[in-house]
Tab-separated table of C-alpha atoms and ligand atoms in Angstrom:
chain	number	residue	atom	x	y	z
A	1	MET	CA	105.041	136.262	100.921
A	2	SER	CA	108.228	135.962	102.894
A	3	ARG	CA	109.162	139.066	104.803
A	4	HIS	CA	112.728	137.860	105.156
A	5	ALA	CA	114.016	136.948	101.739
A	6	ALA	CA	117.291	135.654	103.163
A	7	THR	CA	115.538	132.881	105.096
A	8	PRO	CA	112.273	132.069	103.332
A	9	ALA	CA	110.255	129.311	104.972
A	10	THR	CA	109.642	126.145	102.931
A	11	TRP	CA	106.089	124.809	103.237
A	12	VAL	CA	104.997	121.209	102.719
A	13	ASP	CA	101.394	121.271	101.575
A	14	ALA	CA	99.091	118.272	101.823
A	15	TRP	CA	97.737	116.897	98.549
A	16	GLU	CA	94.029	117.080	97.934
A	17	PRO	CA	92.774	113.477	98.304
A	18	ALA	CA	91.707	113.381	94.645
A	19	ILE	CA	95.256	114.332	93.626
A	20	GLY	CA	96.786	111.689	95.890
A	21	ALA	CA	94.432	109.064	94.458
A	22	GLU	CA	95.253	110.101	90.887
A	23	ARG	CA	98.970	109.959	91.532
A	24	ALA	CA	98.788	106.497	93.081
A	25	THR	CA	96.489	105.243	90.322
A	26	ALA	CA	98.747	106.580	87.566
A	27	ALA	CA	101.794	104.985	89.202
A	28	PHE	CA	99.888	101.687	89.537
A	29	ARG	CA	98.935	101.712	85.833
A	30	THR	CA	102.523	102.394	84.833
A	31	ARG	CA	103.865	99.675	87.087
A	32	PHE	CA	101.325	96.912	86.456
A	33	ASP	CA	99.671	97.912	83.189
A	34	ALA	CA	96.334	97.377	84.930
A	35	GLU	CA	93.652	99.228	86.900
A	36	PRO	CA	93.725	99.089	90.701
A	37	ASP	CA	90.572	97.977	92.551
A	38	GLY	CA	90.711	101.303	94.367
A	39	VAL	CA	92.868	103.700	96.364
A	40	TRP	CA	93.008	103.712	100.157
A	41	SER	CA	94.815	106.311	102.218
A	42	ALA	CA	95.887	107.007	105.780
A	43	PRO	CA	97.260	110.106	107.517
A	44	GLY	CA	100.431	110.936	109.372
A	45	ARG	CA	99.978	112.493	112.812
A	46	VAL	CA	101.339	114.985	115.284
A	47	ASN	CA	101.036	114.338	118.967
A	48	LEU	CA	99.801	117.355	120.943
A	49	ILE	CA	101.120	115.987	124.236
A	50	GLY	CA	101.812	112.650	125.941
A	51	GLU	CA	105.184	111.567	124.547
A	52	HIS	CA	106.790	108.200	125.298
A	53	THR	CA	103.755	107.308	127.369
A	54	ASP	CA	102.072	104.821	125.023
A	55	TYR	CA	104.382	101.908	125.860
A	56	ASN	CA	103.963	102.749	129.550
A	57	GLY	CA	100.205	102.203	129.654
A	58	GLY	CA	99.743	105.978	129.613
A	59	LEU	CA	97.782	108.670	127.819
A	60	CYS	CA	98.590	110.548	124.630
A	61	LEU	CA	96.715	113.039	122.474
A	62	PRO	CA	97.523	112.956	118.753
A	63	ILE	CA	95.717	114.568	115.837
A	64	ASP	CA	95.809	113.305	112.256
A	65	LEU	CA	97.508	115.452	109.627
A	66	PRO	CA	95.938	116.309	106.276
A	67	HIS	CA	99.102	114.737	104.825
A	68	ARG	CA	98.354	111.164	103.759
A	69	THR	CA	99.878	108.061	102.224
A	70	TYR	CA	97.935	106.711	99.236
A	71	VAL	CA	97.901	103.041	98.246
A	72	ALA	CA	96.520	101.970	94.869
A	73	PHE	CA	95.650	98.334	95.466
A	74	ARG	CA	94.490	95.291	93.553
A	75	ARG	CA	93.629	91.890	94.930
A	76	THR	CA	95.267	89.262	92.704
A	77	THR	CA	94.431	85.848	94.171
A	78	ALA	CA	91.689	84.320	96.213
A	79	VAL	CA	92.231	84.121	99.954
A	80	ALA	CA	94.830	81.679	101.242
A	81	ALA	CA	95.802	80.552	97.737
A	82	ASP	CA	99.050	78.578	97.845
A	83	ASP	CA	100.553	80.659	95.062
A	84	ALA	CA	99.583	84.035	96.584
A	85	VAL	CA	102.171	86.712	95.830
A	86	VAL	CA	102.615	90.249	97.159
A	87	ARG	CA	104.040	92.835	94.761
A	88	LEU	CA	104.824	96.350	95.947
A	89	ALA	CA	106.260	99.537	94.489
A	90	SER	CA	106.718	103.042	95.856
A	91	ALA	CA	106.609	106.305	93.948
A	92	GLN	CA	109.076	107.613	96.559
A	93	GLU	CA	111.587	104.949	95.529
A	94	PRO	CA	111.221	104.825	91.735
A	95	ASP	CA	114.651	103.262	91.273
A	96	ALA	CA	114.016	100.461	93.747
A	97	GLY	CA	111.916	98.544	91.217
A	98	LEU	CA	109.177	96.116	92.078
A	99	TRP	CA	109.390	94.249	95.369
A	100	SER	CA	107.861	90.805	95.198
A	101	SER	CA	107.456	87.884	97.591
A	102	ALA	CA	105.351	84.810	98.081
A	103	LEU	CA	102.785	85.740	100.736
A	104	ALA	CA	103.835	82.640	102.690
A	105	ASP	CA	107.375	84.065	102.942
A	106	VAL	CA	106.262	87.365	104.477
A	107	ARG	CA	107.092	87.054	108.139
A	108	PRO	CA	109.479	88.421	110.777
A	109	GLY	CA	113.086	88.361	109.659
A	110	ARG	CA	112.256	87.925	105.965
A	111	VAL	CA	111.371	91.447	104.751
A	112	GLN	CA	113.764	94.402	104.749
A	113	GLY	CA	113.178	98.123	104.240
A	114	TRP	CA	109.873	99.843	103.600
A	115	PRO	CA	108.046	96.727	102.273
A	116	ALA	CA	108.163	95.359	105.834
A	117	TYR	CA	105.687	98.056	106.907
A	118	ALA	CA	103.299	97.219	104.054
A	119	ALA	CA	103.574	93.454	103.577
A	120	GLY	CA	103.998	93.007	107.333
A	121	VAL	CA	100.388	94.066	107.856
A	122	ALA	CA	99.188	91.172	105.674
A	123	TRP	CA	101.265	88.767	107.782
A	124	ALA	CA	99.914	90.227	111.042
A	125	LEU	CA	96.292	90.038	109.872
A	126	ALA	CA	96.811	86.421	108.822
A	127	GLU	CA	98.306	85.720	112.273
A	128	ASP	CA	95.128	87.241	113.737
A	129	GLY	CA	93.123	84.595	111.890
A	130	HIS	CA	92.093	86.537	108.799
A	131	ALA	CA	92.196	85.022	105.330
A	132	ILE	CA	94.420	87.145	103.094
A	133	GLY	CA	95.379	86.483	99.458
A	134	GLY	CA	97.845	87.932	96.991
A	135	PHE	CA	97.853	91.609	96.052
A	136	ASP	CA	99.585	94.331	94.074
A	137	ALA	CA	100.036	97.785	95.599
A	138	VAL	CA	101.704	101.042	94.632
A	139	VAL	CA	102.328	103.677	97.282
A	140	ASP	CA	102.618	107.442	96.973
A	141	SER	CA	102.740	109.849	99.882
A	142	CYS	CA	102.945	113.478	100.941
A	143	VAL	CA	103.729	112.603	104.564
A	144	PRO	CA	107.292	113.848	105.083
A	145	TYR	CA	109.568	110.849	105.485
A	146	GLY	CA	111.795	110.528	108.552
A	147	ALA	CA	110.228	113.640	110.084
A	148	GLY	CA	108.642	111.997	113.114
A	149	LEU	CA	105.193	112.483	111.565
A	150	SER	CA	104.376	108.758	111.308
A	151	SER	CA	105.032	108.069	107.659
A	152	SER	CA	105.489	104.414	108.718
A	153	ALA	CA	102.099	104.197	110.408
A	154	ALA	CA	100.453	106.001	107.471
A	155	LEU	CA	101.790	103.283	105.162
A	156	GLU	CA	100.750	100.429	107.452
A	157	CYS	CA	97.287	101.842	108.035
A	158	ALA	CA	96.582	102.592	104.362
A	159	VAL	CA	97.491	98.988	103.536
A	160	ALA	CA	95.397	97.767	106.480
A	161	VAL	CA	92.186	99.448	105.310
A	162	ALA	CA	92.855	98.260	101.750
A	163	LEU	CA	93.297	94.655	102.920
A	164	ASP	CA	90.199	94.911	105.114
A	165	GLU	CA	87.965	95.904	102.253
A	166	ALA	CA	89.604	93.863	99.484
A	167	PHE	CA	89.465	90.621	101.465
A	168	GLY	CA	86.160	91.338	103.212
A	169	LEU	CA	87.575	91.190	106.745
A	170	GLY	CA	84.717	93.242	108.212
A	171	LEU	CA	86.980	95.418	110.361
A	172	ALA	CA	85.654	98.821	109.292
A	173	ALA	CA	83.806	99.738	112.520
A	174	ASP	CA	85.783	101.052	115.502
A	175	ALA	CA	86.121	97.658	117.217
A	176	GLY	CA	87.477	96.285	113.946
A	177	ARG	CA	89.765	99.249	113.609
A	178	ALA	CA	91.283	98.414	116.979
A	179	ARG	CA	92.142	94.980	115.475
A	180	LEU	CA	93.693	96.723	112.470
A	181	VAL	CA	95.719	98.898	114.880
A	182	ALA	CA	97.001	95.766	116.606
A	183	ALA	CA	97.987	94.221	113.258
A	184	CYS	CA	99.830	97.383	112.203
A	185	ILE	CA	101.701	97.481	115.517
A	186	ARG	CA	102.755	93.842	115.050
A	187	ALA	CA	103.930	94.612	111.520
A	188	GLU	CA	106.066	97.469	112.836
A	189	ASN	CA	107.371	95.670	115.935
A	190	GLU	CA	107.878	92.182	114.563
A	191	VAL	CA	108.379	92.482	110.808
A	192	ALA	CA	110.017	95.926	110.533
A	193	GLY	CA	111.721	95.485	113.918
A	194	ALA	CA	110.925	98.928	115.381
A	195	PRO	CA	109.802	98.545	119.027
A	196	THR	CA	107.316	101.443	118.964
A	197	GLY	CA	104.114	101.770	121.023
A	198	GLY	CA	100.664	102.095	119.464
A	199	MET	CA	99.981	105.820	119.343
A	200	ASP	CA	100.712	106.365	115.668
A	201	GLN	CA	98.599	103.498	114.359
A	202	SER	CA	95.717	104.340	116.722
A	203	SER	CA	95.745	107.915	115.522
A	204	SER	CA	95.909	107.045	111.835
A	205	LEU	CA	93.063	104.505	112.074
A	206	ARG	CA	90.854	105.849	114.861
A	207	ALA	CA	91.080	109.665	115.128
A	208	GLN	CA	88.347	111.947	113.791
A	209	ALA	CA	88.539	115.183	111.832
A	210	GLY	CA	88.198	118.217	114.088
A	211	HIS	CA	89.151	116.181	117.145
A	212	ALA	CA	92.216	115.111	119.047
A	213	LEU	CA	92.337	111.437	119.984
A	214	LEU	CA	92.741	110.818	123.701
A	215	LEU	CA	94.196	107.318	123.692
A	216	ASP	CA	94.429	105.314	126.881
A	217	SER	CA	97.130	102.741	126.231
A	218	LEU	CA	96.098	100.657	129.238
A	219	ASP	CA	93.061	99.311	127.410
A	220	GLN	CA	93.263	101.033	123.992
A	221	SER	CA	90.084	102.967	124.765
A	222	VAL	CA	89.717	106.335	123.023
A	223	ARG	CA	87.848	109.596	123.476
A	224	HIS	CA	87.433	112.120	120.679
A	225	VAL	CA	88.171	115.548	122.159
A	226	PRO	CA	86.944	118.516	120.066
A	227	PHE	CA	89.989	120.436	118.833
A	228	ASP	CA	89.194	123.535	116.837
A	229	LEU	CA	92.131	125.904	116.852
A	230	ALA	CA	90.762	128.112	114.075
A	231	ALA	CA	87.765	129.024	116.221
A	232	ALA	CA	90.217	130.324	118.820
A	233	GLY	CA	92.225	132.254	116.228
A	234	LEU	CA	95.122	129.836	116.630
A	235	ALA	CA	97.092	127.451	114.450
A	236	LEU	CA	99.485	124.578	115.013
A	237	LEU	CA	102.771	125.095	113.200
A	238	VAL	CA	104.851	121.971	112.584
A	239	VAL	CA	108.603	122.345	112.112
A	240	ASP	CA	110.255	119.449	110.311
A	241	THR	CA	113.811	119.949	111.521
A	242	LYS	CA	115.229	117.674	108.788
A	243	ALA	CA	117.347	116.089	111.487
A	244	GLU	CA	116.406	112.560	110.562
A	245	HIS	CA	115.279	110.335	113.369
A	246	GLN	CA	115.466	106.570	113.310
A	247	LEU	CA	113.287	104.663	115.716
A	248	ALA	CA	114.745	101.273	114.887
A	249	ASP	CA	118.063	102.318	116.398
A	250	GLY	CA	118.967	101.670	119.995
A	251	GLN	CA	117.861	104.834	121.774
A	252	TYR	CA	114.097	104.386	121.579
A	253	ALA	CA	114.434	100.729	122.560
A	254	ALA	CA	116.718	101.692	125.443
A	255	ARG	CA	114.128	104.127	126.835
A	256	ARG	CA	111.430	101.502	126.574
A	257	THR	CA	113.576	98.856	128.244
A	258	ALA	CA	114.486	101.218	131.097
A	259	CYS	CA	110.814	102.024	131.748
A	260	GLU	CA	109.802	98.371	131.696
A	261	ALA	CA	112.642	97.461	134.044
A	262	ALA	CA	111.665	100.300	136.405
A	263	ALA	CA	108.043	99.130	136.415
A	264	ARG	CA	109.137	95.584	137.279
A	265	HIS	CA	111.368	96.931	140.012
A	266	LEU	CA	108.478	98.938	141.465
A	267	GLY	CA	106.169	95.943	141.284
A	268	VAL	CA	103.700	97.514	138.849
A	269	ALA	CA	102.562	96.302	135.430
A	270	THR	CA	103.260	99.691	133.838
A	271	LEU	CA	104.442	103.123	135.025
A	272	ARG	CA	100.845	104.284	134.587
A	273	GLU	CA	100.190	102.839	138.030
A	274	ILE	CA	102.520	105.370	139.663
A	275	ALA	CA	100.295	108.251	140.762
A	276	PRO	CA	101.887	111.724	140.669
A	277	LYS	CA	101.409	112.061	144.410
A	278	SER	CA	103.457	108.913	145.062
A	279	LEU	CA	106.143	109.773	142.510
A	280	ASP	CA	108.751	110.840	145.079
A	281	ASP	CA	108.232	107.651	147.007
A	282	ALA	CA	108.541	105.564	143.823
A	283	LEU	CA	111.704	107.406	142.775
A	284	ALA	CA	113.254	106.744	146.161
A	285	ARG	CA	112.659	103.010	145.716
A	286	ILE	CA	114.310	102.748	142.285
A	287	THR	CA	117.718	101.207	141.775
A	288	ASP	CA	119.114	100.127	138.431
A	289	ASP	CA	121.945	97.731	137.604
A	290	ASP	CA	122.148	98.746	133.951
A	291	GLN	CA	122.528	102.519	134.150
A	292	PRO	CA	122.943	105.133	136.905
A	293	THR	CA	119.895	105.082	139.168
A	294	GLU	CA	119.632	108.848	138.806
A	295	VAL	CA	119.081	108.403	135.037
A	296	THR	CA	116.328	105.848	135.529
A	297	GLN	CA	114.686	108.116	138.097
A	298	ARG	CA	114.536	110.914	135.529
A	299	ARG	CA	113.051	108.562	132.909
A	300	VAL	CA	110.299	107.551	135.326
A	301	ARG	CA	109.680	111.157	136.363
A	302	HIS	CA	109.163	112.129	132.727
A	303	VAL	CA	106.606	109.395	132.141
A	304	VAL	CA	104.591	110.059	135.303
A	305	THR	CA	104.568	113.853	134.930
A	306	GLU	CA	103.837	113.646	131.196
A	307	ILE	CA	100.733	111.519	131.764
A	308	ALA	CA	99.533	114.122	134.283
A	309	ARG	CA	100.159	116.863	131.710
A	310	VAL	CA	97.937	115.056	129.210
A	311	GLU	CA	95.137	115.013	131.766
A	312	ARG	CA	95.535	118.747	132.420
A	313	PHE	CA	95.728	119.514	128.693
A	314	VAL	CA	92.495	117.614	128.018
A	315	ALA	CA	90.792	119.321	130.973
A	316	LEU	CA	91.692	122.691	129.443
A	317	LEU	CA	90.332	121.635	126.050
A	318	ASP	CA	87.132	120.399	127.699
A	319	ALA	CA	86.817	123.780	129.413
A	320	GLY	CA	87.224	125.627	126.107
A	321	ARG	CA	90.611	126.993	127.229
A	322	VAL	CA	92.855	125.964	124.348
A	323	ARG	CA	94.742	129.274	124.664
A	324	ASP	CA	95.994	128.126	128.055
A	325	VAL	CA	97.728	124.897	126.986
A	326	GLY	CA	101.039	126.552	126.018
A	327	PRO	CA	102.785	126.158	129.391
A	328	LEU	CA	101.976	122.420	129.373
A	329	MET	CA	103.610	122.112	125.942
A	330	ASP	CA	106.669	123.967	127.240
A	331	ALA	CA	106.866	121.757	130.329
A	332	SER	CA	106.525	118.642	128.165
A	333	HIS	CA	109.453	119.761	126.041
A	334	ALA	CA	111.635	120.495	129.067
A	335	SER	CA	110.829	117.064	130.494
A	336	LEU	CA	111.632	115.300	127.210
A	337	ARG	CA	114.850	117.284	126.838
A	338	ASP	CA	116.166	117.095	130.398
A	339	ASP	CA	114.621	114.019	132.007
A	340	TYR	CA	113.961	111.692	129.087
A	341	GLU	CA	116.830	112.999	126.918
A	342	VAL	CA	115.212	112.407	123.549
A	343	SER	CA	115.421	115.932	122.143
A	344	ALA	CA	118.046	117.134	119.672
A	345	PRO	CA	119.768	120.502	119.146
A	346	GLU	CA	117.545	121.230	116.136
A	347	LEU	CA	114.404	120.553	118.167
A	348	ASP	CA	115.556	122.793	121.014
A	349	VAL	CA	116.407	125.633	118.620
A	350	ALA	CA	113.034	125.257	116.873
A	351	VAL	CA	111.161	125.374	120.177
A	352	ASP	CA	113.135	128.316	121.585
A	353	ALA	CA	112.927	130.357	118.375
A	354	ALA	CA	109.177	129.725	118.041
A	355	ARG	CA	108.581	130.852	121.617
A	356	SER	CA	110.746	133.948	121.211
A	357	ALA	CA	108.724	134.824	118.106
A	358	GLY	CA	105.487	134.682	120.086
A	359	ALA	CA	104.335	131.050	120.111
A	360	LEU	CA	102.044	130.339	123.075
A	361	GLY	CA	103.832	127.044	123.629
A	362	ALA	CA	106.125	124.694	121.734
A	363	ARG	CA	107.520	121.195	122.080
A	364	MET	CA	109.086	118.354	120.196
A	365	THR	CA	106.549	115.811	118.942
A	366	GLY	CA	106.906	112.092	118.275
A	367	GLY	CA	109.789	109.876	119.235
A	368	GLY	CA	112.474	112.585	119.126
A	369	PHE	CA	116.219	112.386	118.360
A	370	GLY	CA	115.384	114.671	115.428
A	371	GLY	CA	112.064	114.789	113.606
A	372	SER	CA	109.535	117.547	114.218
A	373	ALA	CA	108.484	120.182	116.730
A	374	ILE	CA	105.085	121.837	117.094
A	375	ALA	CA	104.274	125.409	118.078
A	376	LEU	CA	100.902	126.852	119.039
A	377	VAL	CA	100.677	130.263	117.356
A	378	GLU	CA	98.228	133.028	116.565
A	379	VAL	CA	96.845	132.499	113.042
A	380	GLY	CA	98.254	135.852	112.006
A	381	ALA	CA	101.723	134.953	113.271
A	382	ILE	CA	102.244	131.684	111.347
A	383	ASP	CA	104.599	133.211	108.772
A	384	ALA	CA	106.530	135.321	111.248
A	385	VAL	CA	107.137	132.371	113.578
A	386	ALA	CA	108.170	130.115	110.683
A	387	GLU	CA	110.580	132.729	109.409
A	388	ALA	CA	112.048	133.239	112.865
A	389	VAL	CA	112.654	129.491	113.153
A	390	ALA	CA	114.185	129.356	109.656
A	391	ARG	CA	116.498	132.244	110.612
A	392	ALA	CA	117.520	130.567	113.849
A	393	PHE	CA	118.365	127.394	111.890
A	394	ALA	CA	120.476	129.380	109.445
A	395	ASP	CA	122.267	131.111	112.327
A	396	ALA	CA	122.975	127.745	113.970
A	397	GLY	CA	124.282	126.254	110.720
A	398	PHE	CA	121.512	123.620	110.530
A	399	HIS	CA	119.879	122.398	107.329
A	400	PRO	CA	116.870	124.560	106.429
A	401	PRO	CA	113.721	123.218	108.130
A	402	ALA	CA	110.364	122.694	106.416
A	403	PHE	CA	106.976	123.758	107.768
A	404	LEU	CA	103.459	122.369	107.787
A	405	VAL	CA	100.238	123.647	109.286
A	406	ALA	CA	98.456	120.850	111.150
A	407	GLU	CA	94.673	120.666	111.226
A	408	ALA	CA	92.922	117.742	112.856
A	409	ALA	CA	92.146	115.706	109.742
A	410	ALA	CA	90.369	112.409	109.052
A	411	ALA	CA	91.515	108.843	109.694
A	412	ALA	CA	92.366	106.115	107.195
A	413	ALA	CA	89.684	105.424	104.583
A	414	ARG	CA	89.006	104.481	100.992
A	415	THR	CA	89.752	107.510	98.815
A	416	ALA	CA	88.818	106.313	95.322
B	501	GLA	C1	107.071	107.146	118.162
B	501	GLA	C2	106.385	105.820	118.388
B	501	GLA	C3	105.151	105.982	119.247
B	501	GLA	C4	105.440	106.766	120.506
B	501	GLA	C5	106.235	108.030	120.195
B	501	GLA	C6	106.674	108.752	121.430
B	501	GLA	O1	106.251	107.984	117.410
B	501	GLA	O2	106.028	105.253	117.157
B	501	GLA	O3	104.618	104.722	119.540
B	501	GLA	O4	106.097	105.988	121.459
B	501	GLA	O5	107.373	107.743	119.410
B	501	GLA	O6	105.575	109.260	122.119
């Protein structure tokens, strides 16, 4: 029940897996007049902390959402058949019709729009030496699109686990899943053309229910950190600001390029090698020909301090002190807003309003420039904080936001 009828909060509930599987199956039958071999699904994610660190060899700490993308899938030709065809449809784009391509024509530069994220995975797995054949797939999803909650990775990873099982690739165990992660990253980077790091795909394929995934991007190693907010009387509120973000545009790439250039300048492979205690020294050595040195210094300071915040956050979780992580979330947001400059007015309003309404900590999550924010709140305060954020958006003249409650859910798997 909303206590403020003028600004009711809109909630985006996750589908029960059986419902998601039924929806995808029904859409597949309508589209292809046939039964799928099965339905595979993969989750979106929110990152607790460790933003813009993954492409710097750093640490991040995502959890999977209960919101998933469902792929009803049917293998249509034997592996490596010359006439193999990929046919795709999306329940989110009913007017777009059926997308179809010879498998041999799926490669960088040849696939536009959302099919790049799906068909691109088949290309990347083939590049990795796996034998893939033709297939039909229909996608349906309750992961909010364009909300910075990894709808792209959810699509890639659902297709990846479907391809793995349908073509007997044997990549189901964690070592195999790391190969699937790599294929999904290549699909996104090379076929879809978005120069993202690997956090989203690692989370969607490798996280565990009830745990946050501590991902070390230096070597892709992971640790599953128990994350049980309910036991602490807390909840994680996600605010989809509806300010659409677009990672394929220049800003994300520009941040990545600046970090890589700074690392080269400092003579390190990645900014991960800059220890917090030598940060001032590193900053003093930076010069940049492409943008003011002061800007590059702030970018580097964000990355180095953010990695240290992940370590402190995980140490608090390990010590059973989840109630104490709020200030780290706040500091992460300030660093992303002021040093890395990837926040947006909607994200700042969401974070400030959530804190004023009693959140223990709040920050933007994901790539930024729009998308979503997260707030750590008392279970009993979820509605009040959401309503306060909705009111602040109305006062600022923004589009109404939408809200989710994030619980650490399960990774990609076969659903039906
Ligand atoms: C996006 C990218 C990730 C990561 C985050 C920022 O979500 O897909 O690889 O870089 O932004 O932390």
